[in-house]
Amino acid sequence: MLLQWTNYAKRLGDKGFKIMESLLLINDPVLNGFAITLELPNEGSKLDFEKEINGLLGHLKGHLHNHDITIEVIVNESFENKKNFNDQDRYNRLHEINPSIELLRTTFGLDLNA
């Protein structure tokens, strides 16, 4: 089942449907009997997935020779606490990436507090 799932995703990617490909490959689906469960990160992803679910079901039913397959989508919106960065934090991060940013700041007289 997983092989046919990834084959369908790659076929969509080759046709230019990159969003649907990424939704299919975001998590491995879980097979429970004839029910396939897929976990998606948000409600918008679920809506996009459900628009294209008939093509996926047709592909899986045909290639797996099983017409009892169903797909259930679970939304898991577990948020990671995102840290808010101030100007000094952003500057420090840029300075880590490229230390010559200090030369740019002093040459042009740039100030973080402005």
Short mmCIF file of C-alpha atoms in Angstrom, two decimals, residues 1-12 15 20 24 36 52-67 69 71:
data_model
loop_
_atom_site.label_atom_id
_atom_site.label_comp_id
_atom_site.label_asym_id
_atom_site.label_seq_id
_atom_site.Cartn_x
_atom_site.Cartn_y
_atom_site.Cartn_z
CA MET A 1 0.00 0.00 0.00
CA LEU A 2 2.77 2.41 0.95
CA LEU A 3 4.57 1.77 -2.34
CA GLN A 4 1.46 2.65 -4.37
CA TRP A 5 0.86 5.69 -2.14
CA THR A 6 4.34 7.08 -2.87
CA ASN A 7 4.08 6.18 -6.56
CA TYR A 8 0.88 8.21 -6.82
CA ALA A 9 2.48 11.12 -4.96
CA LYS A 10 5.49 11.13 -7.27
CA ARG A 11 3.23 10.97 -10.31
CA LEU A 12 1.36 14.05 -9.06
CA LYS A 15 2.54 16.57 -13.30
CA MET A 20 -0.73 17.51 -3.18
CA LEU A 24 0.73 12.78 0.58
CA ILE A 36 -6.04 4.16 5.68
CA GLU A 52 -8.06 15.24 -4.65
CA ILE A 53 -8.99 12.19 -2.58
CA ASN A 54 -11.05 10.52 -5.35
CA GLY A 55 -8.08 10.22 -7.68
CA LEU A 56 -5.96 8.70 -4.93
CA LEU A 57 -8.69 6.24 -3.97
CA GLY A 58 -9.12 5.22 -7.60
CA HIS A 59 -5.40 4.63 -7.96
CA LEU A 60 -5.13 2.61 -4.76
CA LYS A 61 -8.25 0.55 -5.43
CA GLY A 62 -7.09 -0.31 -8.94
CA HIS A 63 -3.47 -1.12 -8.13
CA LEU A 64 -4.20 -2.97 -4.88
CA HIS A 65 -7.23 -4.80 -6.32
CA ASN A 66 -9.28 -3.87 -3.26
CA HIS A 67 -12.42 -1.78 -3.65
CA ILE A 69 -10.37 0.86 0.87
CA ILE A 71 -9.19 7.03 3.72
#
